[in-house]
Coordinates of C-alpha atoms and ligand atoms in Angstrom, one line a residue:
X1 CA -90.9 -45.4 -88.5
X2 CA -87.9 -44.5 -90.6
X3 CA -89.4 -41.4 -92.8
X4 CA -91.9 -38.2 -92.7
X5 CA -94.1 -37.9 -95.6
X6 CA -92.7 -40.2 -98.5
X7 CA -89.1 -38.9 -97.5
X8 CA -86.6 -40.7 -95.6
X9 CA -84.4 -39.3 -92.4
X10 CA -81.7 -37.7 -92.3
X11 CA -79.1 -39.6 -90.1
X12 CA -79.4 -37.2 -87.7
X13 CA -83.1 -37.8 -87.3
X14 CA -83.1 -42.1 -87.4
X15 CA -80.4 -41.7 -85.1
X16 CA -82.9 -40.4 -82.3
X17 CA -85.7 -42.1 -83.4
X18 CA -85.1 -45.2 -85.2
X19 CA -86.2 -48.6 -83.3
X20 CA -87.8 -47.0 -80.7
X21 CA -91.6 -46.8 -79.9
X22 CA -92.5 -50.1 -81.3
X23 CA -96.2 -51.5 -79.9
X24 CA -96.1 -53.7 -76.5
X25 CA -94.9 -56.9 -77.7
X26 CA -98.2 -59.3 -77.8
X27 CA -96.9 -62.1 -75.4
X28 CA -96.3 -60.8 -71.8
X29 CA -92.9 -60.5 -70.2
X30 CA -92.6 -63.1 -67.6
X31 CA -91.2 -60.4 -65.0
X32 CA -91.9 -56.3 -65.7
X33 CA -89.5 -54.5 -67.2
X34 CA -87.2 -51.3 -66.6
X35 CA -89.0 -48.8 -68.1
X36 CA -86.6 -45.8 -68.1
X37 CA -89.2 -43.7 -70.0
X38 CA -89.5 -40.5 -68.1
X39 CA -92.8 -39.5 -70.0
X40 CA -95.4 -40.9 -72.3
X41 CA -97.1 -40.7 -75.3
X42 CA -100.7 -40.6 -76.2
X43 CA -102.3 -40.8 -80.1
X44 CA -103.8 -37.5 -79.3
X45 CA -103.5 -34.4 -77.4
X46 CA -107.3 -35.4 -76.5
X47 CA -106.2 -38.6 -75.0
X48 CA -103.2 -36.8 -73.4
X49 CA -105.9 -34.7 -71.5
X50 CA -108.0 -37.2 -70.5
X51 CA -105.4 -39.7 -69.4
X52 CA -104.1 -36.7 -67.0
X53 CA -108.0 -36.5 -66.0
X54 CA -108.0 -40.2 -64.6
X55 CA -105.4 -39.4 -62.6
X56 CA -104.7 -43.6 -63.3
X57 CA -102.5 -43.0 -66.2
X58 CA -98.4 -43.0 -67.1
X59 CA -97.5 -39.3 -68.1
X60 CA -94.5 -38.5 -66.3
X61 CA -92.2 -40.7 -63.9
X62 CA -92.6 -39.1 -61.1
X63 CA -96.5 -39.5 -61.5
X64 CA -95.6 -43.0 -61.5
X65 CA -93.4 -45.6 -63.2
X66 CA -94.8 -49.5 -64.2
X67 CA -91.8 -50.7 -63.0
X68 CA -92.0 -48.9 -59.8
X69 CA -95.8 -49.9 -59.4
X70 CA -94.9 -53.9 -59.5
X71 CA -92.5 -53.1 -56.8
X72 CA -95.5 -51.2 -55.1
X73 CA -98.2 -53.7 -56.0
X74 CA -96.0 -56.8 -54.5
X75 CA -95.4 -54.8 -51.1
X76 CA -98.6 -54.0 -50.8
X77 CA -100.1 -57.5 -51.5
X78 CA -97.3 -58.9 -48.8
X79 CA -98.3 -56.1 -46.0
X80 CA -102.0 -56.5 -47.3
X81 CA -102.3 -53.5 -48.0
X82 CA -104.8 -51.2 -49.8
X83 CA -101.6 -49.2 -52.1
X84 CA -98.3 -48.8 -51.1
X85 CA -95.9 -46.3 -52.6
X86 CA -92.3 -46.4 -53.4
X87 CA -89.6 -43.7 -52.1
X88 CA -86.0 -42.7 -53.2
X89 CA -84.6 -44.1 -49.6
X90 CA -86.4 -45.3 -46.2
X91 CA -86.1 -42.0 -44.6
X92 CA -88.2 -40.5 -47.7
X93 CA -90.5 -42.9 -46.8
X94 CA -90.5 -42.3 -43.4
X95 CA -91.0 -38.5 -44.1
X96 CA -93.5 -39.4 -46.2
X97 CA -95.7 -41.5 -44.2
X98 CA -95.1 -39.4 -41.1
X99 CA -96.7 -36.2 -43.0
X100 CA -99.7 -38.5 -44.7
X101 CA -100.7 -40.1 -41.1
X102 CA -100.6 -36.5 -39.7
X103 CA -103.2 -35.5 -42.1
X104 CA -106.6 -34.7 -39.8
X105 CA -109.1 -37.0 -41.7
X106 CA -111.2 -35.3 -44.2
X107 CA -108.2 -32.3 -44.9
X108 CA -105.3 -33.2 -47.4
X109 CA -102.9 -31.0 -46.3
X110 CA -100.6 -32.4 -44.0
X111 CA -100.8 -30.9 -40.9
X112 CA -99.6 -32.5 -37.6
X113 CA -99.5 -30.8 -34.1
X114 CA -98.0 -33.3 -32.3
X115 CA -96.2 -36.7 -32.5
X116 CA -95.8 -39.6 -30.0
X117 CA -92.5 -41.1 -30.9
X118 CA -90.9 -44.2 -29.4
X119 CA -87.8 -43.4 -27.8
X120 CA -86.3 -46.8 -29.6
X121 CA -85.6 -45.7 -33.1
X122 CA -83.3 -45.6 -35.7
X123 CA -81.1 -42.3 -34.8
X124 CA -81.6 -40.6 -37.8
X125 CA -85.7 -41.0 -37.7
X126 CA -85.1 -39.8 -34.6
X127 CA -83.1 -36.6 -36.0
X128 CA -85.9 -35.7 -38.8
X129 CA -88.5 -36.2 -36.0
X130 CA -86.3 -33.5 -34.1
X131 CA -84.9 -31.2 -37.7
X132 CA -88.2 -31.5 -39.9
X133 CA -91.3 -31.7 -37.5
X134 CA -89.8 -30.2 -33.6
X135 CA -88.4 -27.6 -34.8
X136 CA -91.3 -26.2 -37.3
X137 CA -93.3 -26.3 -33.7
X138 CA -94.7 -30.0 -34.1
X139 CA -95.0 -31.1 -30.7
X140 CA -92.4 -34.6 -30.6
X141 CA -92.8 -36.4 -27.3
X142 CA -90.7 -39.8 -27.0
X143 CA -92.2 -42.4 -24.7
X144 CA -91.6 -46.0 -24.1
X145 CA -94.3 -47.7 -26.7
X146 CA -92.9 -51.2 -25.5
X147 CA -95.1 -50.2 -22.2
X148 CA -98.8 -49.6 -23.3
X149 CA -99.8 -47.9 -19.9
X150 CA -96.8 -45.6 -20.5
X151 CA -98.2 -44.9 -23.7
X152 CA -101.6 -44.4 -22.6
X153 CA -100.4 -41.9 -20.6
X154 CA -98.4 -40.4 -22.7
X155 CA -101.0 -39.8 -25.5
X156 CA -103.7 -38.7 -22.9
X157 CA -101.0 -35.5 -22.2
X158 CA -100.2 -34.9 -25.8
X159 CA -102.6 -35.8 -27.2
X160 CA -100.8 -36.8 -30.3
X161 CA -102.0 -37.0 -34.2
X162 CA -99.9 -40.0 -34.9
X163 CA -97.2 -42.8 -32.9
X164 CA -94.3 -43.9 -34.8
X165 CA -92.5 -47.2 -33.7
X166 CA -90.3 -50.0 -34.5
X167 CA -91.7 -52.6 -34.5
X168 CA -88.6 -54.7 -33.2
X169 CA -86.4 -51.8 -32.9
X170 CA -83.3 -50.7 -33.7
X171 CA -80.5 -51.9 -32.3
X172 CA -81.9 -52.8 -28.6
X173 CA -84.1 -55.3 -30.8
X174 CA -87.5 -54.4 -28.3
X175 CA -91.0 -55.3 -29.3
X176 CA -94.1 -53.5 -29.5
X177 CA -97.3 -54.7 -28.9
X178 CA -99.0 -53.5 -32.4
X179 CA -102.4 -54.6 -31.6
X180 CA -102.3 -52.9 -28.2
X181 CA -100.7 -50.0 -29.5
X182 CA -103.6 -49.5 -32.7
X183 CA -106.4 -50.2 -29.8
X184 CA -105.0 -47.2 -27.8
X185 CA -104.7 -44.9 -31.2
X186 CA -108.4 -46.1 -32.3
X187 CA -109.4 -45.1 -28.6
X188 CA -107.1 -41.7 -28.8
X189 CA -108.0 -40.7 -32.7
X190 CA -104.7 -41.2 -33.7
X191 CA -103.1 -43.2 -36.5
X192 CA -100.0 -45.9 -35.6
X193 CA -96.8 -45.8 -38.2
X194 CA -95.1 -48.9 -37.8
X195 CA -91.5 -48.9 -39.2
X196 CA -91.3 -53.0 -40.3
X197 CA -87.6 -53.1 -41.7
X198 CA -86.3 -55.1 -38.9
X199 CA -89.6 -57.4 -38.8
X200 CA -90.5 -57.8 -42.7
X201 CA -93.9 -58.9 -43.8
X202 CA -92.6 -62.6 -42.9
X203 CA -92.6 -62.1 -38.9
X204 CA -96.0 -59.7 -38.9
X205 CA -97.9 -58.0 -41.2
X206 CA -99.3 -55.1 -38.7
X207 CA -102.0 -53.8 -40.9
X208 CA -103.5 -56.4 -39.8
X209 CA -103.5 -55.5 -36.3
X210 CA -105.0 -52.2 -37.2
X211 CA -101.8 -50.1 -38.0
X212 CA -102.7 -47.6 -40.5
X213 CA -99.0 -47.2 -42.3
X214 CA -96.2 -49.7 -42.4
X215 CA -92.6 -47.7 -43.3
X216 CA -89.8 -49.5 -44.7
X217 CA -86.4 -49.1 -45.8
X218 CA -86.3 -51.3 -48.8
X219 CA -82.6 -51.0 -48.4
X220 CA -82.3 -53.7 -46.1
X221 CA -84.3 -56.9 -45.7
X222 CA -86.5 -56.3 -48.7
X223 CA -83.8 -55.9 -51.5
X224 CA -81.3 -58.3 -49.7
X225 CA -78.8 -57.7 -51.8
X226 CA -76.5 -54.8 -50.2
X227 CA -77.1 -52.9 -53.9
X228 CA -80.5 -51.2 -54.0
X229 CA -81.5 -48.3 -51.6
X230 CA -85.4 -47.0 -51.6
X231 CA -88.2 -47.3 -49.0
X232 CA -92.1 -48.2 -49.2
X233 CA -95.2 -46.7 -47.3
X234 CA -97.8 -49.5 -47.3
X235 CA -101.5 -48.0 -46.2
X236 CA -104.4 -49.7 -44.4
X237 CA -106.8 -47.1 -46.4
X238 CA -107.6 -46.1 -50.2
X239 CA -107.7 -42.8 -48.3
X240 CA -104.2 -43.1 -46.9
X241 CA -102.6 -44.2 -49.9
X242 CA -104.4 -41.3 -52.2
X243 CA -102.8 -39.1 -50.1
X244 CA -99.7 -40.7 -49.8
X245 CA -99.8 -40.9 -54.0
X246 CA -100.5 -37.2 -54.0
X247 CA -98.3 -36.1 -52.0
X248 CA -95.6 -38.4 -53.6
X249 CA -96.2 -36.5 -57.0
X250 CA -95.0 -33.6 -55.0
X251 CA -92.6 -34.3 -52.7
X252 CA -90.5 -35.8 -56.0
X253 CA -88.8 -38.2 -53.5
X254 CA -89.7 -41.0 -56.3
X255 CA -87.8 -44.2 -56.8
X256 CA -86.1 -45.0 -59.8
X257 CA -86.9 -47.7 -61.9
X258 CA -83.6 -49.9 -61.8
X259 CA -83.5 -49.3 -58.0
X260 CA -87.3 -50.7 -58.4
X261 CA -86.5 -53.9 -60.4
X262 CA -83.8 -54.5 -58.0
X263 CA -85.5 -54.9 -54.9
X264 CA -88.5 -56.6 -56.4
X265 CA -86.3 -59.0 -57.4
X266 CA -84.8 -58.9 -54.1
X267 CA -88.7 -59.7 -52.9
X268 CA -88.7 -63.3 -54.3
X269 CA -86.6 -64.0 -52.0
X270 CA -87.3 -62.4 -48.8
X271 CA -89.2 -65.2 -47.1
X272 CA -86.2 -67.6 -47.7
X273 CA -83.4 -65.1 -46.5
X274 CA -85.3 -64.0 -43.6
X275 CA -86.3 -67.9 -42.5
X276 CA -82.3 -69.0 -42.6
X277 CA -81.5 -65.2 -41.0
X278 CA -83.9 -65.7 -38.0
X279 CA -82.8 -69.5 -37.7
X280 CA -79.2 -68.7 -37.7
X281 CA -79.8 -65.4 -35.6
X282 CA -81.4 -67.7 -33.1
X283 CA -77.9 -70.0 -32.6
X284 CA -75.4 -67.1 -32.9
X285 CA -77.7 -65.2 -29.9
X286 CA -77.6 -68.6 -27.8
X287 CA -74.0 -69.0 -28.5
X288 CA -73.0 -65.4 -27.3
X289 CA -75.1 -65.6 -24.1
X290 CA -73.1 -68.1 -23.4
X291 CA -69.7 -66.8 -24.2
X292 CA -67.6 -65.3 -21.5
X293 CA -66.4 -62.3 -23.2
X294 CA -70.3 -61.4 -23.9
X295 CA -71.6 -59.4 -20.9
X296 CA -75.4 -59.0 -22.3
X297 CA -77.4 -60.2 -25.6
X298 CA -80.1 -58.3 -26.9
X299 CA -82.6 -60.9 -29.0
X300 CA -86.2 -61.5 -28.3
X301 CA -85.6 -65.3 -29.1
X302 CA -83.9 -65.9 -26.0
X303 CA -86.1 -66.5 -22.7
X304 CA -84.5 -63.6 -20.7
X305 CA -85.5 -61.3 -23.1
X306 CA -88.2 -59.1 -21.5
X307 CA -90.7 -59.4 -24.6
X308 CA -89.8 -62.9 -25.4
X309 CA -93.3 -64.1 -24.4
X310 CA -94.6 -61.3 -26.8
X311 CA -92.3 -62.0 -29.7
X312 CA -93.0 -65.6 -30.1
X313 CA -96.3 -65.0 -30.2
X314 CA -96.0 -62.3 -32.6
X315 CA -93.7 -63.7 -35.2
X316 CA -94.7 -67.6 -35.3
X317 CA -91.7 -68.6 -33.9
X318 CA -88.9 -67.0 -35.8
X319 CA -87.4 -63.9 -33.7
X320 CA -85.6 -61.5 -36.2
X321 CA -82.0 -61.5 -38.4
X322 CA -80.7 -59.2 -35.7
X323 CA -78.8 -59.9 -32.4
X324 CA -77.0 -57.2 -30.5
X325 CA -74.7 -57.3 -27.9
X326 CA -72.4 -55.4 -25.4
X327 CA -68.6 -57.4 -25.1
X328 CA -67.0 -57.4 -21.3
X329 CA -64.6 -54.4 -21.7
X330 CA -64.7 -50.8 -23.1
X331 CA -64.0 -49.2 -26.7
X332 CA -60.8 -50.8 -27.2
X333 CA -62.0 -54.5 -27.1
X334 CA -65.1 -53.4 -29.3
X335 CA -63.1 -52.2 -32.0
X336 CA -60.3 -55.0 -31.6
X337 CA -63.7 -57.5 -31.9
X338 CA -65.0 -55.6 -35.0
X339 CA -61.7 -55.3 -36.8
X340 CA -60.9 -59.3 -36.1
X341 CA -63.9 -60.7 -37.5
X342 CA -63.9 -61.6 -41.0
X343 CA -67.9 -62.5 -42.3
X344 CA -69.5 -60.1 -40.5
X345 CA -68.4 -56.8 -42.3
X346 CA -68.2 -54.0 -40.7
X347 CA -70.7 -51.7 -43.1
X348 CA -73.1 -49.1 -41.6
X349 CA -76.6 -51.4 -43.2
X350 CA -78.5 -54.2 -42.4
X351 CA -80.9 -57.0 -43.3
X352 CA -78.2 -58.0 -46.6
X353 CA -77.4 -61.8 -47.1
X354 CA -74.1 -60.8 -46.1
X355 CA -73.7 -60.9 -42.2
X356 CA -72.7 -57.2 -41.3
X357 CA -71.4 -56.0 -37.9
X358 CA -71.9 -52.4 -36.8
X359 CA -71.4 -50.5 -33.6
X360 CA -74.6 -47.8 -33.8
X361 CA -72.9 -45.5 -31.3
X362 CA -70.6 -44.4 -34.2
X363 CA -72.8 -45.5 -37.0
X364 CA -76.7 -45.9 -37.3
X365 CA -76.8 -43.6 -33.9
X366 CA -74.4 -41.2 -34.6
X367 CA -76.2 -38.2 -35.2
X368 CA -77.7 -38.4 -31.4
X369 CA -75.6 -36.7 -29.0
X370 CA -73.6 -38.8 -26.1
X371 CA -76.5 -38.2 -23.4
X372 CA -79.2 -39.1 -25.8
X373 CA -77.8 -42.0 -27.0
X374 CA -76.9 -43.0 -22.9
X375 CA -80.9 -41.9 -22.8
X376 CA -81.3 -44.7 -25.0
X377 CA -79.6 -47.5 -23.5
X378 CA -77.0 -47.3 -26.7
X379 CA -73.5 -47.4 -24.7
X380 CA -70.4 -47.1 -26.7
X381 CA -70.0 -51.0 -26.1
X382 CA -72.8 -51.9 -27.6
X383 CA -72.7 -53.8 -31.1
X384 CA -75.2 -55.0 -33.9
X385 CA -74.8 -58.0 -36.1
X386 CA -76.8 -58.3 -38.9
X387 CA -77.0 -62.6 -39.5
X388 CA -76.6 -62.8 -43.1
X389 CA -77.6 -66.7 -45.1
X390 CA -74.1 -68.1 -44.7
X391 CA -73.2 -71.5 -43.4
X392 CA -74.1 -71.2 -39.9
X393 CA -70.5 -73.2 -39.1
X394 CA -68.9 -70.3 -40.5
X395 CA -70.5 -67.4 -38.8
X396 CA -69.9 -69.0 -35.3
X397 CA -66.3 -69.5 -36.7
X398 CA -65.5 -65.9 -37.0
X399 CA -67.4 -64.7 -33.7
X400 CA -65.6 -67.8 -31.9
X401 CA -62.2 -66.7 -33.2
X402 CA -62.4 -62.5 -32.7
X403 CA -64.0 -63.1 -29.1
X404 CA -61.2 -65.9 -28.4
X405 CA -58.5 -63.5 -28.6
X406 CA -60.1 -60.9 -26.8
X407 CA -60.3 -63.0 -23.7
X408 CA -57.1 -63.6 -24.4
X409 CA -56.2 -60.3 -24.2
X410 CA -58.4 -59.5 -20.8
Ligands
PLP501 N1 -85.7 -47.4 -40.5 C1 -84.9 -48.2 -39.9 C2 -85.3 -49.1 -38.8 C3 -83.5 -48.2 -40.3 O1 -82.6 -49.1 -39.7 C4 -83.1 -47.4 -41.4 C5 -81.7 -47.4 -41.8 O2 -80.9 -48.0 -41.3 C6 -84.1 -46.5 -41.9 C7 -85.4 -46.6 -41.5 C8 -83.7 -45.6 -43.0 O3 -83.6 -46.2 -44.2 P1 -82.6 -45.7 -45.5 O4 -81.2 -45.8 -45.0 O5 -83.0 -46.6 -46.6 O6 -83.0 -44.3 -45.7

């Protein structure tokens, strides 16, 4: 297309739309492309109409992007999931999934009067459970949804619309029971969010186990890279993921497209990065429990965990990336650990192939105030490493020589 009845463009004119528009090559790309396209065209304003009748196809980006739908068609087929649908971040996913599961069945507008939260949570899902939902009179009740008679308990007094838990959480690294949990919400006529960043779809896919939404924040294990943020909603129902579609078109929280290629990409290699994570997470919890200048380790591999028994036979036998600890000694020997080690990095994220070390009390925690973080069992001590795929000699290397010193030092 270089000219308009018989008469060529101007430059002007090529210039913008020279090259482009050119029919779908016939041969398929072996993986999908970016498509940056923020709307689409259609032969005629008839076909326009009814492509925005079927509700099915491209118009507009935020309607949905191809490139954004492979990322959404492979989370979906590795939570088995009906849809899934792709968010800006993990918290826009968490929003989002929180207001779709509060939907009363057979209503689309979200409306939820009361949540059952797990006390172990991220701090900042904790803080939109508190900013967006408390205080626009949602009822938010925190219980411990490690302890199923504590839940049932807890639900039969609140009487909640929805639960939201981790599934190992973040950073005490605790386990819920997700079958147990979905047989109390099918009893109580409530739906069960499971947040699965820590656990990825390679330790338990809890759909299965009757969850009705799996949150997670594509950030970390998913795109692996320490380079992509976004977050996924992954529904158990066509019902659940119609509405979380709908309600994606207007929420607008959409992910791009490069951010979409990136961690579906990331994807291909989840179930290798998290097998060489768990195995090496596994030695470097051993080797700290052992260490004298380690006064507790949180990981659900080791036998003294008090959901070990639960996690191995959740996660056939790999226990999670993540091992947290609390060093002998206050603040001062926390931060001279953290600022001695060299592989870990000391960045506020997890799940990367980099190993990562962070304290949550002034990082993933923050935003919770001193008593509800003590409420928590987060003490200013405590600190997260995130095992990354590096040569497991290395890794012990670095812990070895920033907890040496510190002994040194006691
Ligand atoms: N859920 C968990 C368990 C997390 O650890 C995080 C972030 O650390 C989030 C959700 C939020 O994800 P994002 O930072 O991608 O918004």
């Amino acid at each position: 297309m270089s000219e308009q009845h018989g008469k060529p463009w101007h430059l002007e004119t090529s210039l913008v739309h020279a090259g482009e528009r050119a029919a779908a090559p016939r041969a398929t790309p072996i993986v999908t492309p970016i498509y940056t396209a923020t709307t689409y065209l259609y032969p005629s304003l008839a076909e326009l109409d009814a492509a925005f009748a079927d509700g099915d196809s491209y118009l507009y980006t935020r309607y949905g992007n191809p490139t954004v739908a492979a990322l959404e068609a492979a989370v979906a087929a590795a939570e088995g999931a009906r849809g899934a649908v792709a968010y800006g971040s993990g918290m826009a996913a968490l929003h989002a999934a929180l207001l779709a599961a509060a939907t009363p069945r057979g209503e689309t507008a979200p409306r939820p009067h009361a949540i059952l939260a797990a006390r172990d949570l991220y701090g900042s899902s904790t803080v939109l459970l508190e900013e967006l939902f408390a205080a626009r009179g949602v009822r938010v009740a925190y219980a411990d949804l490690c302890d199923l008679q504590a839940t049932e308990a807890a639900m039969a007094e609140l009487r909640p619309e929805l639960l939201l838990v981790e599934q190992i959480s973040n950073p005490l690294l605790r386990v819920a029971d997700i079958g147990g949990l979905a047989a109390l919400c099918k009893a109580g006529g409530a739906r069960l969010v499971v947040d699965s960043t820590i656990t990825t779809p390679v330790l338990q896919r809890p759909l299965a186990l009757g969850a009705d939404l799996v949150v997670h924040s594509a950030t970390k294990y998913l795109s692996g890279h320490g380079d992509a943020a976004g977050g996924v909603v992954a529904a158990r129902t066509g019902m659940l993921h119609a509405s979380l579609v709908r309600q994606s078109r207007l929420l607008g929280a959409s992910l791009g497209p490069f951010e979409a290629q990136q961690i579906l990409r990331g994807m291909k290699t989840l179930a290798l990065r998290v097998e060489r994570q768990c195995a090496s997470a596994a030695v470097v919890a051993a080797f700290l429990a052992d260490h004298p200048a380690v006064a507790r380790v949180y990981y659900p591999g080791l036998a003294a965990h008090p959901a070990h028994a639960l996690a191995a036979a959740s996660f056939g036998g790999r226990f999670g990336g993540l091992v947290s600890l609390e060093l002998r000694g206050a603040a001062p020997a926390v931060a001279a650990f953290v600022d001695r080690l060299r592989l870990f990095l000391p960045a506020t994220s997890l799940g990367d192939l980099y190993s990562l070390v962070s304290v949550p009390a002034i990082a993933s925690h923050r935003e919770l105030d001193a008593a509800a973080r003590v409420a928590r069992g987060i003490s200013d001590s405590l600190v997260r490493l995130s095992v990354g795929i590096e040569a497991l000699e290395d890794l012990l290397a670095d812990l070895a020589q920033a907890l040496k010193r510190e002994v040194g030092s006691q």
